[in-house]
CSV table of C-alpha atoms in Angstrom, one decimal:
chain,number,residue,atom,x,y,z
A,803,MET,CA,0.4,0.0,-0.2
A,804,ALA,CA,1.0,3.4,-0.9
A,805,VAL,CA,2.2,5.4,2.1
A,806,THR,CA,-0.2,8.3,0.8
A,807,ASP,CA,-3.3,5.4,0.6
A,808,GLU,CA,-2.0,4.0,4.2
A,809,ALA,CA,-2.6,7.7,5.7
A,810,ILE,CA,-5.8,8.1,3.9
A,811,GLU,CA,-7.1,4.9,5.2
A,812,LYS,CA,-5.8,5.7,9.1
A,813,ILE,CA,-8.0,8.9,8.8
A,814,LYS,CA,-10.9,7.3,7.5
A,815,LYS,CA,-10.7,4.4,10.4
A,816,MET,CA,-10.7,7.5,12.4
A,817,ILE,CA,-13.7,8.6,10.9
A,818,VAL,CA,-15.5,5.3,10.9
A,819,SER,CA,-15.1,4.3,14.1
A,820,GLY,CA,-16.3,8.1,15.7
A,821,GLU,CA,-13.0,9.2,16.8
A,822,LEU,CA,-13.4,11.8,14.2
A,823,ARG,CA,-17.3,12.7,14.1
A,824,PRO,CA,-18.9,15.1,11.1
A,825,GLY,CA,-17.7,18.9,12.3
A,826,ASP,CA,-15.1,18.1,14.4
A,827,ARG,CA,-11.7,19.9,14.1
A,828,LEU,CA,-9.0,17.7,13.1
A,829,PRO,CA,-5.7,17.8,15.2
A,830,LYS,CA,-2.4,19.7,14.4
A,831,GLU,CA,-0.7,18.1,12.1
A,832,SER,CA,1.9,17.5,13.7
A,833,GLU,CA,0.1,15.8,16.4
A,834,LEU,CA,-2.0,13.8,14.1
A,835,ALA,CA,1.0,12.8,11.8
A,836,ALA,CA,2.7,11.6,15.2
A,837,ALA,CA,0.0,9.8,16.3
A,838,LEU,CA,-1.0,7.8,13.7
A,839,GLY,CA,3.1,7.1,13.1
A,840,LEU,CA,3.0,8.9,9.5
A,841,SER,CA,5.1,11.8,7.9
A,842,ARG,CA,3.7,14.9,7.9
A,843,ASN,CA,4.0,14.8,4.4
A,844,SER,CA,2.2,11.9,3.4
A,845,LEU,CA,-0.7,13.2,5.9
A,846,ARG,CA,-0.5,16.2,3.9
A,847,GLU,CA,-1.2,14.4,0.5
A,848,ALA,CA,-4.2,12.4,2.6
A,849,VAL,CA,-6.0,15.4,3.8
A,850,ARG,CA,-5.8,17.1,0.3
A,851,ALA,CA,-7.0,13.9,-1.4
A,852,LEU,CA,-9.5,13.5,1.0
A,853,SER,CA,-10.5,17.2,1.2
A,854,LEU,CA,-11.0,16.9,-2.9
A,855,ILE,CA,-14.1,14.3,-2.4
A,856,ARG,CA,-15.6,16.5,0.0
A,857,VAL,CA,-14.4,14.3,3.4
A,858,LEU,CA,-12.5,17.0,4.9
A,859,ASP,CA,-12.6,20.8,4.4
A,860,VAL,CA,-9.9,22.2,4.6
A,861,ARG,CA,-10.0,26.1,6.1
A,862,GLN,CA,-6.8,28.4,5.7
A,863,GLY,CA,-6.0,30.1,8.8
A,864,ASP,CA,-8.6,27.8,11.0
A,865,GLY,CA,-7.8,23.7,10.6
A,866,THR,CA,-9.3,21.1,9.0
A,867,TYR,CA,-12.5,19.5,10.0
A,868,VAL,CA,-14.4,16.4,8.9
A,869,THR,CA,-17.5,17.6,6.5
A,870,SER,CA,-21.2,16.9,7.4
A,871,LEU,CA,-20.3,13.4,5.6
A,872,ASP,CA,-24.1,13.9,3.7
A,873,PRO,CA,-24.7,11.6,1.0
A,874,GLN,CA,-25.2,14.6,-1.0
A,875,VAL,CA,-21.9,16.6,-0.2
A,876,LEU,CA,-19.5,13.8,-0.8
A,877,LEU,CA,-21.7,11.9,-3.7
A,878,GLU,CA,-20.9,15.0,-5.6
A,879,ALA,CA,-17.7,13.4,-7.1
A,880,LEU,CA,-20.1,11.3,-9.0
A,881,ARG,CA,-21.3,14.5,-10.8
A,882,PHE,CA,-17.5,15.0,-11.8
A,883,VAL,CA,-16.8,11.6,-12.8
A,884,VAL,CA,-20.1,11.7,-15.3
A,885,ASP,CA,-19.0,14.9,-16.6
A,886,VAL,CA,-15.8,13.6,-17.7
A,887,HIS,CA,-16.9,9.9,-18.9
A,888,ARG,CA,-15.8,8.9,-23.0
A,889,ASP,CA,-18.4,8.8,-25.2
A,890,ASP,CA,-18.7,4.9,-25.2
A,891,THR,CA,-19.9,5.4,-21.6
A,892,GLU,CA,-22.5,7.4,-22.3
A,893,LEU,CA,-25.7,4.7,-22.6
A,894,GLU,CA,-23.9,2.5,-19.2
A,895,PHE,CA,-24.6,6.0,-17.5
A,896,LEU,CA,-28.2,5.8,-18.7
A,897,ALA,CA,-28.7,1.9,-18.1
A,898,VAL,CA,-28.0,2.8,-14.4
A,899,ARG,CA,-30.4,4.9,-14.4
A,900,ARG,CA,-32.8,2.4,-15.9
A,901,ILE,CA,-31.8,0.4,-13.2
A,902,LEU,CA,-32.2,3.0,-10.2
A,903,GLU,CA,-34.9,5.5,-11.4
A,904,PRO,CA,-38.0,3.0,-11.5
A,905,ALA,CA,-37.1,2.1,-7.7
A,906,ALA,CA,-37.1,5.4,-7.0
A,907,THR,CA,-39.8,6.0,-8.8
A,908,ALA,CA,-41.7,3.0,-6.6
A,909,MET,CA,-40.8,4.4,-3.6
A,910,ALA,CA,-42.0,7.5,-4.3
A,911,ALA,CA,-45.5,6.2,-4.6
A,912,SER,CA,-46.1,5.5,-0.9
A,913,ARG,CA,-44.6,9.3,0.1
A,914,ILE,CA,-45.6,12.1,-2.0
A,915,THR,CA,-48.3,14.2,-0.5
A,916,PRO,CA,-50.6,15.8,-2.8
A,917,ALA,CA,-48.7,19.0,-2.9
A,918,GLY,CA,-45.7,17.4,-4.0
A,919,LEU,CA,-48.1,15.8,-6.8
A,920,ALA,CA,-49.2,19.2,-7.7
A,921,ALA,CA,-46.1,20.6,-8.0
A,922,LEU,CA,-44.9,18.1,-10.3
A,923,ALA,CA,-48.3,18.5,-12.1
A,924,ALA,CA,-47.3,22.2,-12.6
A,925,GLU,CA,-44.4,22.1,-13.9
A,926,LEU,CA,-45.6,19.8,-16.7
A,927,ASP,CA,-48.5,22.3,-17.1
A,928,ALA,CA,-45.5,25.1,-17.9
A,929,LEU,CA,-44.1,23.3,-21.1
A,930,GLY,CA,-47.1,24.6,-22.8
A,931,PRO,CA,-48.0,22.5,-26.1
A,932,SER,CA,-44.6,23.0,-28.3
A,933,PRO,CA,-42.0,23.2,-25.8
A,934,SER,CA,-38.3,23.8,-26.9
A,935,VAL,CA,-35.5,21.3,-26.7
A,936,GLU,CA,-33.6,23.0,-24.4
A,937,ALA,CA,-36.9,23.8,-21.8
A,938,LEU,CA,-38.1,20.3,-22.1
A,939,VAL,CA,-35.0,19.0,-21.1
A,940,ALA,CA,-34.9,21.7,-17.7
A,941,ALA,CA,-38.7,19.8,-17.2
A,942,ASP,CA,-37.9,16.2,-17.7
A,943,LEU,CA,-34.1,16.9,-15.4
A,944,ALA,CA,-36.5,18.8,-12.7
A,945,PHE,CA,-39.4,15.9,-13.0
A,946,HIS,CA,-36.6,13.4,-12.3
A,947,ARG,CA,-35.1,15.2,-9.6
A,948,GLY,CA,-38.9,16.1,-8.0
A,949,VAL,CA,-39.6,12.0,-8.0
A,950,ALA,CA,-36.7,10.9,-6.6
A,951,ARG,CA,-37.0,13.4,-4.0
A,952,TRP,CA,-40.2,11.0,-3.0
A,953,SER,CA,-38.8,8.1,-2.6
A,954,GLY,CA,-37.2,9.0,0.9
A,955,ASN,CA,-33.7,8.0,0.6
A,956,THR,CA,-31.3,10.5,0.7
A,957,VAL,CA,-28.3,8.3,-0.9
A,958,LEU,CA,-30.4,7.4,-3.9
A,959,CYS,CA,-31.3,10.7,-4.4
A,960,SER,CA,-28.2,11.9,-4.5
A,961,LEU,CA,-26.7,9.4,-7.1
A,962,LEU,CA,-30.0,10.3,-9.5
A,963,ASP,CA,-28.7,14.1,-8.8
A,964,GLY,CA,-25.1,12.9,-9.3
A,965,LEU,CA,-26.0,11.1,-12.9
A,966,SER,CA,-27.8,14.3,-14.1
A,967,GLY,CA,-24.7,16.9,-14.0
A,968,ALA,CA,-23.7,19.0,-17.6
A,969,ALA,CA,-22.7,16.1,-19.2
A,970,ALA,CA,-26.2,14.0,-18.5
A,971,ARG,CA,-27.6,16.9,-19.9
A,972,ALA,CA,-25.9,17.1,-23.1
A,973,ARG,CA,-27.0,13.5,-23.6
A,974,ILE,CA,-30.7,14.2,-22.8
A,975,ARG,CA,-30.5,17.3,-25.3
A,976,ARG,CA,-29.3,14.7,-28.2
A,977,ALA,CA,-31.9,12.0,-27.2
A,978,LEU,CA,-34.7,14.7,-27.5
A,979,ALA,CA,-34.0,17.1,-30.8
A,980,VAL,CA,-35.7,14.4,-32.6
A,981,GLU,CA,-39.2,15.7,-33.8
A,982,GLY,CA,-42.2,14.5,-31.9
A,983,VAL,CA,-40.5,13.6,-29.3
A,984,ALA,CA,-42.0,16.1,-27.1
A,985,ASP,CA,-45.2,14.7,-26.7
A,986,ARG,CA,-44.0,11.6,-26.0
A,987,ILE,CA,-41.6,12.5,-23.2
A,988,VAL,CA,-45.0,14.6,-21.3
A,989,GLY,CA,-46.6,12.1,-22.0
A,990,GLU,CA,-44.6,9.5,-20.0
A,991,HIS,CA,-44.3,12.3,-17.3
A,992,ARG,CA,-48.0,12.1,-17.0
A,993,ALA,CA,-48.0,8.7,-17.2
A,994,VAL,CA,-45.9,8.2,-14.0
A,995,LEU,CA,-47.7,11.1,-12.2
A,996,GLY,CA,-50.8,9.4,-13.0
A,997,ALA,CA,-49.3,6.2,-11.3
A,998,LEU,CA,-47.7,8.5,-8.1
A,999,ARG,CA,-51.4,10.1,-7.8
A,1000,ASP,CA,-52.8,6.2,-7.7
A,1001,GLY,CA,-50.1,5.2,-5.0
A,1002,ASP,CA,-49.4,2.2,-7.3
A,1003,ALA,CA,-45.7,1.4,-7.4
A,1004,GLU,CA,-45.7,-1.0,-9.8
A,1005,ALA,CA,-47.0,0.8,-11.9
A,1006,ALA,CA,-44.7,3.7,-11.3
A,1007,ARG,CA,-41.6,1.5,-11.3
A,1008,SER,CA,-43.3,0.4,-14.8
A,1009,TRP,CA,-43.7,3.8,-16.2
A,1010,ALA,CA,-40.2,5.1,-15.2
A,1011,THR,CA,-38.8,1.7,-17.1
A,1012,VAL,CA,-40.4,2.6,-20.3
A,1013,HIS,CA,-39.3,6.3,-20.0
A,1014,ILE,CA,-35.7,5.8,-18.8
A,1015,ALA,CA,-35.8,3.0,-21.4
A,1016,GLY,CA,-37.1,5.2,-24.4
A,1017,VAL,CA,-34.6,8.1,-23.6
A,1018,GLU,CA,-32.0,5.2,-23.7
A,1019,GLN,CA,-33.1,3.8,-27.2
A,1020,ARG,CA,-33.1,7.2,-28.8
A,1021,LEU,CA,-29.6,8.2,-27.5
A,1022,ARG,CA,-28.4,4.9,-29.3
A,1023,GLN,CA,-30.3,5.9,-32.4
A,1024,ALA,CA,-28.6,9.5,-32.5
A,1025,LEU,CA,-25.2,7.9,-31.4
């Protein structure tokens, strides 16, 4: 194991064991290095690496702190990975969405409130009869994000949100830039919304699968 990796592992163990908790300030560099049996250079590299993935927060002139460790914070790194993907992995990311989103949609069916349903419906109504591709992409992402939030699972919601960065929007734009697709997309969204309104988890799961698979198919054709 590389020295930096060993340092990262030791800090991770401190967090996992509860010795360091969210919001805690790390001991001074010299003290922590001595306690962990590390050089200050290897500790410094480990702190830098952990700050990049949002586990640690380095505050100049103040110290280094453990972040909230909230899934939404930690999984922000996923968006970076999605945004710098290679072209040959575009469909793989959509395949992951096809696995996760139907589950999130089914979970939302038993949790979404009348106010939540009304908000989703209002967003769809605001699109109008002939939305632009840009408006359709924005509405599509907002709809999926809104449904995922009602799954009640912050990790699942954060994973799906991480798959919806700038590159994901570009992929979806390519898939939706086809004549006649707008009506189909809105119709599928309304079908998902109807299943959520009925509290029918399996229907919600099925419509979400149909919807994501359709986007995946259109992207495959575009590529």
